[in-house]
Amino acid sequence: RQPKWFQREIKVSCGGRRSCYLATQDIISKLQSEIRRVKSGVLCLFLLDSNASLTVNENADPTVRTDMDGAMKRMAEKGAKSWSKGEGDPLAFRSALFGRSLTLPINNGYPSFGTWQGIYLCSWDPSSTNRTLIATCVELSSRVQNITISPAKRGVHPITADVTKAFLSEKKNKKRKTEKEGGGIPAMLYVMIQHTSASMGLSGVYHSSLDKALDLVVPETWNNEFFVHTYEGPDDMPGHV
């Protein structure tokens, strides 16, 4: 069957100040009449403004958002100075680091956030008070599977095998069906990490050098210099960033 979908343009106010604004309710409430009917699907949010970003992070302690803004300020200024002989735009660097789009899994009419997760609308230009987003939601016939991965230590860990194992039985069933029908079934595997001080990406190399590189980008010395959210340990707030 053809998937059901909708697309809407919405506006979100960020108060006219530079900040990481917790925008979960503002965004979802404007889309609730549509997504509440979606049993399983994906919601894509695309930000039309070039001097703002979208990301998912902690929704509980507000100091995470102020620390995030401080971290972005330092990273962007350093990047701008090293680009085009100091002629770079710090606002452009901030937007590029976080990105302007976000994809969320929808389960039973609501995004499948982790316990402490929410949507950050990061407004890097205080002169802009309203942000425009294009929201596209596609309802899919899908299987939702939760898996738990427990790394023995901090660092970079391959999880391909864990994800594949979770869907192995589904994959075998699909294979039998396609062999019987004589064709392939296009599909998408979407994976979201429900933890705020960890991240996920695609890479061909799993090596300790990547963890060391991230330590240079977001050093733990920032805990002593300006981070406020430090009570969960020295690696927690750098992990959020």
Short mmCIF file of C-alpha atoms in Angstrom, two decimals:
data_model
loop_
_atom_site.label_atom_id
_atom_site.label_comp_id
_atom_site.label_asym_id
_atom_site.label_seq_id
_atom_site.Cartn_x
_atom_site.Cartn_y
_atom_site.Cartn_z
CA ARG A 1 0.00 0.00 0.00
CA GLN A 2 1.03 3.59 -0.52
CA PRO A 3 2.33 5.23 2.69
CA LYS A 4 0.29 8.05 4.18
CA TRP A 5 2.07 11.33 4.66
CA PHE A 6 1.59 15.01 5.39
CA GLN A 7 3.70 18.14 5.15
CA ARG A 8 3.23 21.41 7.00
CA GLU A 9 5.05 24.67 7.54
CA ILE A 10 5.15 25.86 11.15
CA LYS A 11 6.69 28.80 12.99
CA VAL A 12 8.32 28.62 16.41
CA SER A 13 9.24 31.62 18.55
CA CYS A 14 12.64 31.53 20.23
CA GLY A 15 12.28 34.71 22.28
CA GLY A 16 14.69 36.93 20.34
CA ARG A 17 17.82 35.78 22.13
CA ARG A 18 20.74 33.56 21.27
CA SER A 19 20.17 30.27 23.03
CA CYS A 20 19.49 26.56 22.85
CA TYR A 21 15.72 26.67 23.26
CA LEU A 22 13.80 23.57 24.38
CA ALA A 23 11.15 23.53 21.67
CA THR A 24 9.62 20.05 21.98
CA GLN A 25 6.12 21.08 23.02
CA ASP A 26 6.00 24.13 20.75
CA ILE A 27 6.80 21.98 17.72
CA ILE A 28 4.84 18.82 18.54
CA SER A 29 1.71 20.70 19.67
CA LYS A 30 1.49 22.35 16.23
CA LEU A 31 1.61 18.92 14.58
CA GLN A 32 -0.35 16.88 17.12
CA SER A 33 -3.60 16.76 15.15
CA GLU A 34 -1.77 14.93 12.33
CA ILE A 35 0.84 12.79 14.06
CA ARG A 36 -1.53 11.46 16.74
CA ARG A 37 -3.06 9.29 14.02
CA VAL A 38 0.34 7.85 13.03
CA LYS A 39 0.88 4.42 14.58
CA SER A 40 4.40 4.04 13.21
CA GLY A 41 6.43 6.34 10.99
CA VAL A 42 9.09 9.02 10.77
CA LEU A 43 8.89 12.78 11.25
CA CYS A 44 11.43 14.97 9.44
CA LEU A 45 11.89 18.56 10.61
CA PHE A 46 13.75 20.94 8.29
CA LEU A 47 14.73 24.42 9.43
CA LEU A 48 14.54 27.07 6.71
CA ASP A 49 16.67 29.59 8.61
CA SER A 50 20.41 29.40 7.93
CA ASN A 51 21.50 30.84 11.31
CA ALA A 52 19.83 28.25 13.51
CA SER A 53 20.08 24.51 14.19
CA LEU A 54 18.07 21.51 15.39
CA THR A 55 19.25 18.69 17.63
CA VAL A 56 18.07 16.33 20.37
CA ASN A 57 19.50 16.53 23.87
CA GLU A 58 18.59 16.67 27.58
CA ASN A 59 15.25 18.21 28.48
CA ALA A 60 15.61 18.18 32.28
CA ASP A 61 18.49 20.35 33.55
CA PRO A 62 18.48 23.82 31.87
CA THR A 63 22.21 24.23 32.59
CA VAL A 64 22.87 21.71 29.79
CA ARG A 65 21.45 24.23 27.33
CA THR A 66 23.52 27.14 28.65
CA ASP A 67 26.65 24.97 28.67
CA MET A 68 25.86 23.86 25.12
CA ASP A 69 25.66 27.47 23.99
CA GLY A 70 29.01 28.21 25.65
CA ALA A 71 30.62 25.18 23.99
CA MET A 72 29.28 26.14 20.57
CA LYS A 73 30.57 29.68 21.00
CA ARG A 74 34.10 28.44 21.61
CA MET A 75 34.08 25.86 18.82
CA ALA A 76 32.58 28.26 16.28
CA GLU A 77 34.99 31.08 17.05
CA LYS A 78 37.95 28.73 16.74
CA GLY A 79 36.63 27.37 13.44
CA ALA A 80 35.90 30.80 11.99
CA LYS A 81 39.42 32.02 12.75
CA SER A 82 40.98 29.06 10.95
CA TRP A 83 38.78 29.38 7.86
CA SER A 84 39.53 31.78 5.00
CA LYS A 85 42.16 33.67 7.00
CA GLY A 86 39.79 34.71 9.74
CA GLU A 87 36.94 35.81 7.46
CA GLY A 88 34.59 32.98 8.47
CA ASP A 89 31.16 33.53 9.97
CA PRO A 90 30.77 32.05 13.49
CA LEU A 91 26.99 31.79 12.96
CA ALA A 92 27.53 29.63 9.88
CA PHE A 93 29.88 27.36 11.82
CA ARG A 94 27.35 26.87 14.61
CA SER A 95 24.63 25.95 12.14
CA ALA A 96 26.94 23.54 10.32
CA LEU A 97 28.04 21.76 13.50
CA PHE A 98 24.49 20.83 14.54
CA GLY A 99 22.70 20.86 11.20
CA ARG A 100 19.28 22.16 10.19
CA SER A 101 17.28 18.94 9.91
CA LEU A 102 16.12 16.29 12.34
CA THR A 103 14.45 12.90 11.84
CA LEU A 104 12.42 11.37 14.66
CA PRO A 105 10.69 7.98 14.91
CA ILE A 106 6.95 8.20 15.59
CA ASN A 107 5.35 5.45 17.65
CA ASN A 108 1.66 5.50 18.60
CA GLY A 109 1.24 9.16 17.76
CA TYR A 110 4.30 10.65 19.48
CA PRO A 111 8.08 10.83 18.94
CA SER A 112 9.95 7.97 20.60
CA PHE A 113 12.23 10.07 22.79
CA GLY A 114 14.43 8.66 25.51
CA THR A 115 13.60 9.50 29.15
CA TRP A 116 15.43 12.84 29.24
CA GLN A 117 15.31 13.80 25.57
CA GLY A 118 13.80 16.84 23.88
CA ILE A 119 14.18 18.94 20.72
CA TYR A 120 16.60 21.86 20.88
CA LEU A 121 15.98 24.77 18.54
CA CYS A 122 19.34 26.51 18.65
CA SER A 123 18.99 30.16 17.63
CA TRP A 124 22.41 31.62 16.94
CA ASP A 125 21.24 35.07 15.83
CA PRO A 126 19.36 37.05 18.53
CA SER A 127 17.88 39.42 15.95
CA SER A 128 15.59 36.63 14.68
CA THR A 129 12.60 35.92 16.92
CA ASN A 130 10.65 33.41 14.80
CA ARG A 131 11.93 30.31 13.05
CA THR A 132 10.24 28.52 10.16
CA LEU A 133 10.25 24.73 9.88
CA ILE A 134 8.94 22.33 7.27
CA ALA A 135 7.56 19.21 8.95
CA THR A 136 7.09 16.05 6.86
CA CYS A 137 5.66 12.91 8.44
CA VAL A 138 5.39 9.55 6.67
CA GLU A 139 3.38 6.71 8.14
CA LEU A 140 5.00 3.35 7.44
CA SER A 141 4.13 -0.26 7.98
CA SER A 142 7.04 -1.11 10.22
CA ARG A 143 8.42 -3.01 13.14
CA VAL A 144 9.77 -1.14 16.17
CA GLN A 145 12.47 -2.83 18.22
CA ASN A 146 14.19 -1.51 21.35
CA ILE A 147 17.68 -2.80 22.08
CA THR A 148 20.05 -2.09 24.97
CA ILE A 149 23.80 -1.82 24.48
CA SER A 150 26.09 -1.64 27.52
CA PRO A 151 29.66 -0.56 26.62
CA ALA A 152 32.26 -1.55 29.18
CA LYS A 153 33.86 1.90 29.03
CA ARG A 154 33.57 5.28 27.32
CA GLY A 155 34.85 5.52 23.80
CA VAL A 156 33.87 4.52 20.28
CA HIS A 157 32.07 1.18 19.95
CA PRO A 158 30.81 -0.72 16.86
CA ILE A 159 27.11 -1.61 17.18
CA THR A 160 26.30 -2.91 13.69
CA ALA A 161 26.10 -6.50 14.92
CA ASP A 162 23.76 -5.54 17.78
CA VAL A 163 21.37 -3.72 15.46
CA THR A 164 21.49 -6.49 12.85
CA LYS A 165 20.79 -9.18 15.44
CA ALA A 166 17.69 -7.33 16.68
CA PHE A 167 16.17 -7.48 13.18
CA LEU A 168 17.58 -10.83 12.09
CA SER A 169 14.32 -12.75 12.39
CA GLU A 170 12.49 -10.00 10.49
CA LYS A 171 15.15 -10.08 7.81
CA LYS A 172 14.75 -13.86 7.37
CA ASN A 173 10.98 -13.53 7.07
CA LYS A 174 11.37 -10.79 4.43
CA LYS A 175 13.90 -12.93 2.54
CA ARG A 176 11.54 -15.88 2.38
CA LYS A 177 8.75 -13.61 1.16
CA THR A 178 10.87 -11.96 -1.54
CA GLU A 179 12.19 -15.31 -2.74
CA LYS A 180 8.63 -16.55 -3.06
CA GLU A 181 7.48 -13.42 -4.89
CA GLY A 182 10.60 -13.22 -7.03
CA GLY A 183 11.52 -9.61 -6.18
CA GLY A 184 13.01 -7.32 -3.57
CA ILE A 185 11.20 -5.06 -1.14
CA PRO A 186 12.68 -1.56 -0.70
CA ALA A 187 12.99 -0.72 2.98
CA MET A 188 14.53 1.73 5.41
CA LEU A 189 16.18 0.99 8.74
CA TYR A 190 16.06 3.98 11.04
CA VAL A 191 18.01 3.89 14.32
CA MET A 192 17.76 6.53 17.06
CA ILE A 193 19.84 6.56 20.23
CA GLN A 194 17.71 7.32 23.31
CA HIS A 195 20.54 8.69 25.44
CA THR A 196 21.61 12.30 25.74
CA SER A 197 25.33 11.99 26.50
CA ALA A 198 26.08 9.59 23.66
CA SER A 199 25.98 9.92 19.89
CA MET A 200 25.90 7.67 16.87
CA GLY A 201 27.26 7.80 13.35
CA LEU A 202 28.52 5.82 10.38
CA SER A 203 32.24 5.16 10.06
CA GLY A 204 34.53 2.60 8.52
CA VAL A 205 37.00 2.83 11.42
CA TYR A 206 36.38 2.11 15.10
CA HIS A 207 39.50 3.28 16.83
CA SER A 208 40.57 4.96 20.05
CA SER A 209 42.01 7.83 18.00
CA LEU A 210 38.45 9.04 17.24
CA ASP A 211 37.72 9.29 20.96
CA LYS A 212 40.97 11.21 21.44
CA ALA A 213 40.05 13.57 18.60
CA LEU A 214 36.68 14.28 20.20
CA ASP A 215 38.49 15.05 23.48
CA LEU A 216 40.43 17.75 21.64
CA VAL A 217 37.25 19.25 20.19
CA VAL A 218 35.36 19.20 23.52
CA PRO A 219 38.01 19.02 26.28
CA GLU A 220 37.12 18.02 29.82
CA THR A 221 38.97 21.13 31.02
CA TRP A 222 35.79 23.02 30.08
CA ASN A 223 34.28 21.54 33.26
CA ASN A 224 36.61 23.82 35.24
CA GLU A 225 36.37 26.82 32.91
CA PHE A 226 32.65 27.39 32.30
CA PHE A 227 30.49 24.23 32.39
CA VAL A 228 27.82 24.31 35.11
CA HIS A 229 26.34 20.85 34.46
CA THR A 230 29.19 18.94 36.13
CA TYR A 231 27.56 16.98 38.96
CA GLU A 232 27.23 13.78 36.86
CA GLY A 233 30.99 13.46 36.34
CA PRO A 234 33.71 15.06 34.19
CA ASP A 235 32.77 13.22 31.01
CA ASP A 236 29.00 13.89 31.12
CA MET A 237 28.66 17.43 29.74
CA PRO A 238 31.37 16.86 27.11
CA GLY A 239 29.30 13.79 26.18
CA HIS A 240 26.19 15.95 25.76
CA VAL A 241 28.10 18.23 23.37
#
